Amino acid sequence: MTMLENVAKEQKPLIGKSMEDLEAFAQSLGQELFRGRQLFDWIYRKNVYNFSEMSDLPHSFREKLFGIPLHPLRMVNDHVSNSKQTQKFLFELESGEFIESVLMKDGKRVTVCLSTQVGCAVDCDFCATGKMGFIQNLTAGEIVDQFLQLQNIIKDKITNVVFMGMGEPFLNYENTMSAANLLHHPKGVNMGAWRITISTAGIIKKIKQFADDGHPFKLAVSLNGSNEKQRLITMPITKAQSFSELLEASQYYTFKSRKRVTFEYVLLAGVNDHRTDAEELKQILAPMNCKLNLIPYNEINGQYRRPTDTSINKFISSLNNAPFPVTVRWSKGQDIDAGCGQLATISDNHL
Ligand code: SAH
Ligand code: SF4
């Protein structure tokens, strides 16, 4: 093996590296710093993944780059839902584990739903990812590569990113934030911060850190219950992270960031979809700068059921006079298990 081949073999994939990382990388190959910035431009802004097409890099540099891996993920397959509006993609990680990402089209809006972990430790009773248990964190590169590979194969421009795929983003905080920063970087993908939403099951310390760090991205908190006792039934995390502290932390975020927080509320038949739940929500959320996003449950093979459309509509009308906006996410892609919380993968390692 030549020395060059050795360098290539030992290199971690370039996707996931920041501008500064790529500058240092270029320097390590005997190049000037700006060559790293050029690489950043090709990878994140131009979506070009072939070194021979990176025309403004000198031949001598390109030769050194050949063989260095770019993508940390391998796309395995994709499923298009019946409506053609939703597509689910399966990726393999270097570890041999698998993750899923979902692409959703709605008029001019094209949203990608990214995974941040393989499996999840939070163990919400209604969620397919939770049933897998926690397997591993994704690197920033593995998170960003989901976006880049999808953007590369579809014609439309991706307009929105939601961190609502597999895993709990705030239990992989550093990598998730590096990924979000890369997507937001003005010299790269340049996705507006208001088009990037991070959803958490409510890791209180991290909500506060997110607020203190001054991240510009949108925050969504999965409330899923109208009081402590009820939330505890479906979300055991409530034991360690109490309902009232979660509301306090969310409010802290709204004060610090001067932004609205979105509360997500999965509607589960007979569990949290009663009129009294709507009344409680109105009361507890009234003092907050917030929005409530109702998500009719997407069934997995478990004990929970989606309320009928009539009950869902009743619940919505009970919230008619709420002092905050209420929206409903009529999830797309349930026919291919690509709705919220329906993402789960199993690799040979765990069979
Ligand atoms: N771990 C993060 C983000 C991933 S889950 C979180 O929990 O917020 C994204 C959203 O999907 C959450 O609001 C979660 O409550 C919801 N969800 C999970 N399982 C679901 C299901 N089967 N049907 C509908 N929504 C679900
Ligand atoms: Fe994890 Fe979110 Fe699923 Fe809960 S809903 S198990 S936090 S992925």
Short mmCIF file of C-alpha atoms and ligand atoms in Angstrom, two decimals:
data_model
loop_
_atom_site.label_atom_id
_atom_site.label_comp_id
_atom_site.label_asym_id
_atom_site.label_seq_id
_atom_site.Cartn_x
_atom_site.Cartn_y
_atom_site.Cartn_z
CA MET A 1 0.00 0.00 0.00
CA THR A 2 1.33 3.46 -0.92
CA MET A 3 1.55 6.25 1.60
CA LEU A 4 -1.30 8.07 -0.13
CA GLU A 5 -3.53 5.02 0.08
CA ASN A 6 -2.69 4.79 3.75
CA VAL A 7 -3.75 8.40 4.34
CA ALA A 8 -7.03 7.71 2.52
CA LYS A 9 -7.74 4.58 4.50
CA GLU A 10 -7.24 6.20 7.86
CA GLN A 11 -9.31 9.27 7.09
CA LYS A 12 -12.75 9.66 8.61
CA PRO A 13 -15.40 10.68 6.04
CA LEU A 14 -15.22 14.39 5.21
CA ILE A 15 -18.96 15.03 5.56
CA GLY A 16 -19.58 16.27 9.09
CA LYS A 17 -16.38 18.32 9.22
CA SER A 18 -16.80 22.04 9.91
CA MET A 19 -15.14 24.83 7.94
CA GLU A 20 -12.32 24.93 10.51
CA ASP A 21 -11.92 21.14 10.41
CA LEU A 22 -11.60 21.22 6.62
CA GLU A 23 -9.08 24.05 6.77
CA ALA A 24 -6.99 22.03 9.20
CA PHE A 25 -7.44 18.97 7.00
CA ALA A 26 -6.22 20.84 3.89
CA GLN A 27 -3.26 22.11 5.88
CA SER A 28 -2.43 18.57 7.01
CA LEU A 29 -2.12 17.68 3.33
CA GLY A 30 0.31 20.53 2.71
CA GLN A 31 -2.31 22.94 1.29
CA GLU A 32 -3.23 26.48 2.20
CA LEU A 33 -6.18 27.05 4.51
CA PHE A 34 -8.46 28.42 1.79
CA ARG A 35 -8.37 25.03 0.04
CA GLY A 36 -10.36 23.74 3.00
CA ARG A 37 -12.93 26.47 2.47
CA GLN A 38 -13.18 25.46 -1.18
CA LEU A 39 -13.81 21.87 -0.13
CA PHE A 40 -16.54 23.10 2.24
CA ASP A 41 -18.18 24.92 -0.66
CA TRP A 42 -18.15 21.85 -2.94
CA ILE A 43 -19.50 19.51 -0.31
CA TYR A 44 -22.16 21.55 1.47
CA ARG A 45 -23.19 24.24 -1.00
CA LYS A 46 -22.64 22.66 -4.38
CA ASN A 47 -23.51 19.09 -3.37
CA VAL A 48 -20.63 17.72 -5.47
CA TYR A 49 -19.16 14.48 -4.22
CA ASN A 50 -16.64 13.65 -6.90
CA PHE A 51 -13.18 15.08 -6.31
CA SER A 52 -12.45 15.13 -10.04
CA GLU A 53 -15.32 17.60 -10.52
CA MET A 54 -13.94 20.02 -7.93
CA SER A 55 -12.48 22.12 -10.70
CA ASP A 56 -10.90 24.92 -8.69
CA LEU A 57 -8.73 22.55 -6.64
CA PRO A 58 -5.22 21.92 -8.00
CA HIS A 59 -4.63 18.52 -9.56
CA SER A 60 -1.97 17.72 -7.00
CA PHE A 61 -4.48 18.25 -4.16
CA ARG A 62 -7.22 16.27 -5.92
CA GLU A 63 -4.81 13.39 -6.33
CA LYS A 64 -4.24 13.35 -2.58
CA LEU A 65 -7.99 13.37 -2.01
CA PHE A 66 -8.83 10.36 -4.19
CA GLY A 67 -9.89 7.46 -2.04
CA ILE A 68 -10.76 9.60 0.97
CA PRO A 69 -14.34 8.77 1.94
CA LEU A 70 -16.92 11.55 1.81
CA HIS A 71 -20.14 9.92 2.99
CA PRO A 72 -20.44 8.26 6.39
CA LEU A 73 -23.75 6.68 5.30
CA ARG A 74 -24.71 4.19 2.63
CA MET A 75 -28.21 4.50 1.24
CA VAL A 76 -29.80 1.07 1.22
CA ASN A 77 -33.25 1.67 -0.24
CA ASP A 78 -36.24 3.92 -0.30
CA HIS A 79 -39.97 3.42 -0.05
CA VAL A 80 -42.48 5.74 -1.63
CA SER A 81 -45.80 5.99 0.13
CA ASN A 82 -49.08 5.59 -1.75
CA SER A 83 -49.61 9.32 -1.82
CA LYS A 84 -46.16 9.81 -3.42
CA GLN A 85 -45.78 12.68 -1.00
CA THR A 86 -43.77 10.73 1.52
CA GLN A 87 -40.65 8.71 1.02
CA LYS A 88 -38.78 6.77 3.65
CA PHE A 89 -35.05 6.05 3.26
CA LEU A 90 -32.93 3.44 4.94
CA PHE A 91 -29.22 4.15 5.55
CA GLU A 92 -26.47 1.91 6.83
CA LEU A 93 -23.89 3.32 9.24
CA GLU A 94 -20.24 2.34 9.34
CA SER A 95 -21.06 0.31 12.44
CA GLY A 96 -23.49 -1.85 10.44
CA GLU A 97 -26.51 -0.34 12.19
CA PHE A 98 -29.41 1.16 10.24
CA ILE A 99 -31.35 4.40 10.50
CA GLU A 100 -34.30 5.88 8.67
CA SER A 101 -35.01 9.35 7.34
CA VAL A 102 -38.27 10.63 5.88
CA LEU A 103 -38.93 13.12 3.12
CA MET A 104 -42.34 14.81 3.04
CA LYS A 105 -43.78 17.05 0.35
CA ASP A 106 -46.60 19.42 1.01
CA GLY A 107 -47.11 21.99 -1.73
CA LYS A 108 -43.93 24.02 -1.97
CA ARG A 109 -42.70 22.81 1.41
CA VAL A 110 -40.26 19.89 1.31
CA THR A 111 -39.37 18.67 4.79
CA VAL A 112 -36.77 16.14 5.77
CA CYS A 113 -37.08 14.34 9.09
CA LEU A 114 -33.64 13.39 10.41
CA SER A 115 -32.56 10.71 12.90
CA THR A 116 -30.05 11.54 15.63
CA GLN A 117 -29.60 8.13 17.28
CA VAL A 118 -30.01 4.45 16.49
CA GLY A 119 -32.88 3.50 18.81
CA CYS A 120 -33.68 5.61 21.85
CA ALA A 121 -33.27 5.28 25.59
CA VAL A 122 -36.26 7.40 26.53
CA ASP A 123 -38.68 4.49 26.10
CA CYS A 124 -41.95 6.29 25.45
CA ASP A 125 -44.55 3.55 25.49
CA PHE A 126 -46.21 4.56 22.22
CA CYS A 127 -43.09 4.89 20.06
CA ALA A 128 -41.57 2.29 17.74
CA THR A 129 -38.05 3.74 18.11
CA GLY A 130 -38.36 3.54 21.90
CA LYS A 131 -39.09 -0.18 21.60
CA MET A 132 -35.63 -0.71 20.08
CA GLY A 133 -33.85 0.59 23.18
CA PHE A 134 -30.75 2.75 22.81
CA ILE A 135 -28.11 1.45 20.41
CA GLN A 136 -25.82 4.33 19.47
CA ASN A 137 -25.46 8.05 18.90
CA LEU A 138 -25.02 9.34 15.38
CA THR A 139 -22.04 11.55 14.57
CA ALA A 140 -22.65 15.04 13.19
CA GLY A 141 -21.61 13.67 9.80
CA GLU A 142 -24.14 10.85 9.96
CA ILE A 143 -26.87 13.35 10.78
CA VAL A 144 -25.95 15.86 8.04
CA ASP A 145 -25.34 13.16 5.44
CA GLN A 146 -29.01 12.12 5.62
CA PHE A 147 -29.87 15.63 4.42
CA LEU A 148 -27.13 15.83 1.78
CA GLN A 149 -27.84 12.46 0.22
CA LEU A 150 -31.57 13.13 0.02
CA GLN A 151 -31.01 16.62 -1.41
CA ASN A 152 -28.75 15.07 -4.02
CA ILE A 153 -31.36 12.65 -5.38
CA ILE A 154 -34.47 14.80 -5.41
CA LYS A 155 -35.24 17.64 -7.80
CA ASP A 156 -36.90 19.99 -5.35
CA LYS A 157 -34.97 21.98 -2.83
CA ILE A 158 -35.45 20.84 0.76
CA THR A 159 -37.07 23.77 2.56
CA ASN A 160 -37.34 22.50 6.15
CA VAL A 161 -35.52 20.19 8.51
CA VAL A 162 -37.04 18.54 11.58
CA PHE A 163 -35.00 16.53 14.07
CA MET A 164 -37.91 14.19 14.69
CA GLY A 165 -36.67 10.90 13.30
CA MET A 166 -35.18 8.12 15.40
CA GLY A 167 -33.70 9.10 18.73
CA GLU A 168 -33.67 11.88 21.30
CA PRO A 169 -31.65 14.83 19.93
CA PHE A 170 -30.93 16.24 23.39
CA LEU A 171 -29.32 12.99 24.51
CA ASN A 172 -26.88 13.49 21.63
CA TYR A 173 -26.67 17.23 22.12
CA GLU A 174 -23.20 18.13 20.79
CA ASN A 175 -23.47 16.16 17.56
CA THR A 176 -27.03 17.33 16.91
CA MET A 177 -26.02 20.95 17.37
CA SER A 178 -22.95 20.57 15.15
CA ALA A 179 -25.21 19.07 12.48
CA ALA A 180 -27.78 21.86 12.81
CA ASN A 181 -24.99 24.47 12.63
CA LEU A 182 -23.63 22.86 9.49
CA LEU A 183 -27.07 22.94 7.84
CA HIS A 184 -27.45 26.58 8.88
CA HIS A 185 -23.95 27.71 7.81
CA PRO A 186 -24.32 30.62 5.34
CA LYS A 187 -21.43 29.37 3.17
CA GLY A 188 -22.85 25.85 3.00
CA VAL A 189 -26.43 24.56 2.89
CA ASN A 190 -27.58 27.93 4.26
CA MET A 191 -30.88 26.70 5.67
CA GLY A 192 -32.62 29.45 7.66
CA ALA A 193 -32.60 28.81 11.41
CA TRP A 194 -36.41 29.21 11.53
CA ARG A 195 -36.66 26.28 9.10
CA ILE A 196 -34.82 23.94 11.46
CA THR A 197 -36.78 22.42 14.36
CA ILE A 198 -35.36 20.30 17.15
CA SER A 199 -37.83 18.12 18.98
CA THR A 200 -37.17 16.83 22.49
CA ALA A 201 -39.03 14.51 24.83
CA GLY A 202 -38.04 16.97 27.56
CA ILE A 203 -34.45 16.69 28.81
CA ILE A 204 -34.73 19.65 31.18
CA LYS A 205 -31.02 20.41 31.63
CA LYS A 206 -30.52 20.41 27.90
CA ILE A 207 -33.53 22.64 27.21
CA LYS A 208 -31.91 25.16 29.54
CA GLN A 209 -28.53 24.71 27.90
CA PHE A 210 -30.11 25.14 24.47
CA ALA A 211 -31.59 28.43 25.68
CA ASP A 212 -28.33 29.56 27.34
CA ASP A 213 -26.21 28.63 24.32
CA GLY A 214 -28.43 30.95 22.28
CA HIS A 215 -29.03 28.51 19.43
CA PRO A 216 -31.25 30.12 16.81
CA PHE A 217 -33.20 26.97 15.91
CA LYS A 218 -36.83 26.26 16.73
CA LEU A 219 -37.63 24.12 19.74
CA ALA A 220 -40.47 21.60 19.99
CA VAL A 221 -41.23 19.83 23.27
CA SER A 222 -43.18 16.57 23.27
CA LEU A 223 -45.71 17.14 26.03
CA ASN A 224 -48.11 14.30 25.20
CA GLY A 225 -50.04 14.61 28.46
CA SER A 226 -52.10 17.26 30.19
CA ASN A 227 -50.76 16.57 33.70
CA GLU A 228 -47.94 14.77 35.52
CA LYS A 229 -49.86 11.59 36.35
CA GLN A 230 -51.12 11.05 32.87
CA ARG A 231 -47.79 11.81 31.18
CA LEU A 232 -46.14 9.29 33.45
CA ILE A 233 -48.32 6.50 31.99
CA THR A 234 -46.87 6.85 28.50
CA MET A 235 -43.57 8.63 29.16
CA PRO A 236 -41.57 7.09 32.04
CA ILE A 237 -39.03 9.92 31.67
CA THR A 238 -41.55 12.05 33.61
CA LYS A 239 -40.32 10.32 36.77
CA ALA A 240 -36.92 11.97 36.49
CA GLN A 241 -38.00 15.09 34.60
CA SER A 242 -41.17 16.31 36.22
CA PHE A 243 -44.08 17.85 34.34
CA SER A 244 -43.89 21.18 36.16
CA GLU A 245 -40.12 21.45 35.70
CA LEU A 246 -40.58 20.71 32.01
CA LEU A 247 -43.07 23.56 31.69
CA GLU A 248 -40.71 25.84 33.63
CA ALA A 249 -37.75 24.95 31.41
CA SER A 250 -39.87 25.54 28.30
CA GLN A 251 -40.88 28.92 29.61
CA TYR A 252 -37.26 29.71 30.44
CA TYR A 253 -36.45 28.98 26.80
CA THR A 254 -39.16 31.36 25.57
CA PHE A 255 -37.85 34.15 27.81
CA LYS A 256 -34.22 33.63 26.92
CA SER A 257 -34.69 33.15 23.18
CA ARG A 258 -37.72 35.41 22.81
CA LYS A 259 -39.10 32.69 20.64
CA ARG A 260 -42.25 30.64 20.80
CA VAL A 261 -41.99 27.03 21.89
CA THR A 262 -44.06 24.37 20.13
CA PHE A 263 -45.66 21.72 22.31
CA GLU A 264 -46.31 18.47 20.54
CA TYR A 265 -49.21 16.41 21.78
CA VAL A 266 -49.75 12.90 20.41
CA LEU A 267 -53.45 12.10 20.65
CA LEU A 268 -54.00 8.62 22.09
CA ALA A 269 -57.57 7.29 22.20
CA GLY A 270 -58.94 7.07 25.73
CA VAL A 271 -55.61 8.16 27.25
CA ASN A 272 -55.19 11.88 26.72
CA ASP A 273 -57.93 12.89 24.27
CA HIS A 274 -60.73 13.77 26.69
CA ARG A 275 -62.38 17.20 26.76
CA THR A 276 -60.95 17.74 30.25
CA ASP A 277 -57.44 17.29 28.81
CA ALA A 278 -58.13 20.09 26.35
CA GLU A 279 -59.32 22.25 29.27
CA GLU A 280 -56.20 21.47 31.31
CA LEU A 281 -53.96 22.27 28.35
CA LYS A 282 -55.66 25.60 27.88
CA GLN A 283 -54.98 26.46 31.49
CA ILE A 284 -51.38 25.36 31.81
CA LEU A 285 -50.23 26.69 28.45
CA ALA A 286 -52.11 30.00 28.62
CA PRO A 287 -49.24 31.94 30.25
CA MET A 288 -46.71 30.76 27.67
CA ASN A 289 -45.51 32.05 24.35
CA CYS A 290 -46.33 28.77 22.66
CA LYS A 291 -48.08 26.85 19.94
CA LEU A 292 -49.76 23.47 20.36
CA ASN A 293 -49.25 20.87 17.65
CA LEU A 294 -51.66 17.93 17.87
CA ILE A 295 -50.43 14.68 16.35
CA PRO A 296 -53.10 11.99 15.87
CA TYR A 297 -51.38 8.76 16.89
CA ASN A 298 -49.82 6.59 14.19
CA GLU A 299 -50.44 3.06 15.33
CA ILE A 300 -47.60 0.62 15.86
CA ASN A 301 -48.16 -2.94 17.04
CA GLY A 302 -49.01 -1.95 20.57
CA GLN A 303 -51.82 -1.21 22.94
CA TYR A 304 -52.50 2.38 21.90
CA ARG A 305 -55.07 3.47 19.36
CA ARG A 306 -55.56 6.56 17.24
CA PRO A 307 -58.73 8.41 18.18
CA THR A 308 -61.46 8.47 15.51
CA ASP A 309 -61.57 11.55 13.30
CA THR A 310 -64.74 12.60 15.15
CA SER A 311 -62.95 12.52 18.54
CA ILE A 312 -59.94 14.32 17.08
CA ASN A 313 -62.21 17.06 15.72
CA LYS A 314 -64.03 17.31 19.05
CA PHE A 315 -60.71 17.74 20.83
CA ILE A 316 -59.73 20.46 18.38
CA SER A 317 -63.00 22.32 18.91
CA SER A 318 -62.57 22.18 22.70
CA LEU A 319 -59.42 24.17 22.08
CA ASN A 320 -61.18 26.71 19.88
CA ASN A 321 -60.92 29.54 22.34
CA ALA A 322 -57.36 28.72 23.46
CA PRO A 323 -55.14 31.80 23.83
CA PHE A 324 -52.40 30.11 21.74
CA PRO A 325 -52.43 28.75 18.17
CA VAL A 326 -53.33 25.09 17.69
CA THR A 327 -52.29 23.09 14.63
CA VAL A 328 -52.85 19.46 13.68
CA ARG A 329 -50.27 17.24 12.02
CA TRP A 330 -52.25 14.82 9.90
CA SER A 331 -49.13 12.66 9.48
CA LYS A 332 -48.38 11.49 6.03
CA GLY A 333 -46.76 8.20 5.16
CA GLN A 334 -48.48 5.91 7.61
CA ASP A 335 -48.89 3.31 4.86
CA ILE A 336 -45.11 2.86 4.84
CA ASP A 337 -44.63 3.29 8.60
CA ALA A 338 -43.03 6.68 8.00
CA GLY A 339 -45.32 8.64 10.27
CA CYS A 340 -43.96 10.18 13.46
CA GLY A 341 -42.80 7.53 15.87
CA GLN A 342 -43.14 4.71 13.41
CA LEU A 343 -39.45 4.57 12.62
CA ALA A 344 -37.60 1.45 13.72
CA THR A 345 -34.80 -0.56 12.22
CA ILE A 346 -33.18 -3.82 13.07
CA SER A 347 -29.73 -4.83 11.91
CA ASP A 348 -28.20 -8.28 11.73
CA ASN A 349 -26.22 -7.41 14.88
CA HIS A 350 -29.38 -7.61 16.92
CA LEU A 351 -31.19 -10.54 15.33
N1 SAH B 1 -37.23 12.06 20.58
C1 SAH B 1 -37.79 13.28 20.14
C2 SAH B 1 -37.90 13.37 18.63
C3 SAH B 1 -38.35 12.14 17.90
S1 SAH B 1 -40.03 11.69 18.12
C4 SAH B 1 -39.14 13.51 20.80
O1 SAH B 1 -39.67 12.58 21.40
O2 SAH B 1 -39.61 14.64 20.73
C5 SAH B 1 -40.89 12.97 17.25
C6 SAH B 1 -42.34 13.15 17.67
O3 SAH B 1 -43.10 11.99 17.34
C7 SAH B 1 -42.54 13.34 19.18
O4 SAH B 1 -43.38 14.44 19.42
C8 SAH B 1 -43.23 12.06 19.63
O5 SAH B 1 -44.04 12.28 20.75
C9 SAH B 1 -44.01 11.69 18.40
N2 SAH B 1 -44.36 10.28 18.28
C10 SAH B 1 -43.69 9.21 18.73
N3 SAH B 1 -44.34 8.07 18.40
C11 SAH B 1 -45.45 8.44 17.70
C12 SAH B 1 -46.49 7.71 17.06
N4 SAH B 1 -46.49 6.38 17.03
N5 SAH B 1 -47.47 8.43 16.46
C13 SAH B 1 -47.42 9.78 16.42
N6 SAH B 1 -46.44 10.51 16.98
C14 SAH B 1 -45.47 9.85 17.62
FE1 SF4 B 2 -37.37 8.43 21.96
FE2 SF4 B 2 -38.86 10.44 21.01
FE3 SF4 B 2 -39.59 7.87 20.64
FE4 SF4 B 2 -39.75 8.94 23.04
S1 SF4 B 2 -40.91 9.56 21.22
S2 SF4 B 2 -38.90 6.91 22.56
S3 SF4 B 2 -37.97 10.25 23.03
S4 SF4 B 2 -37.78 8.86 19.81
#
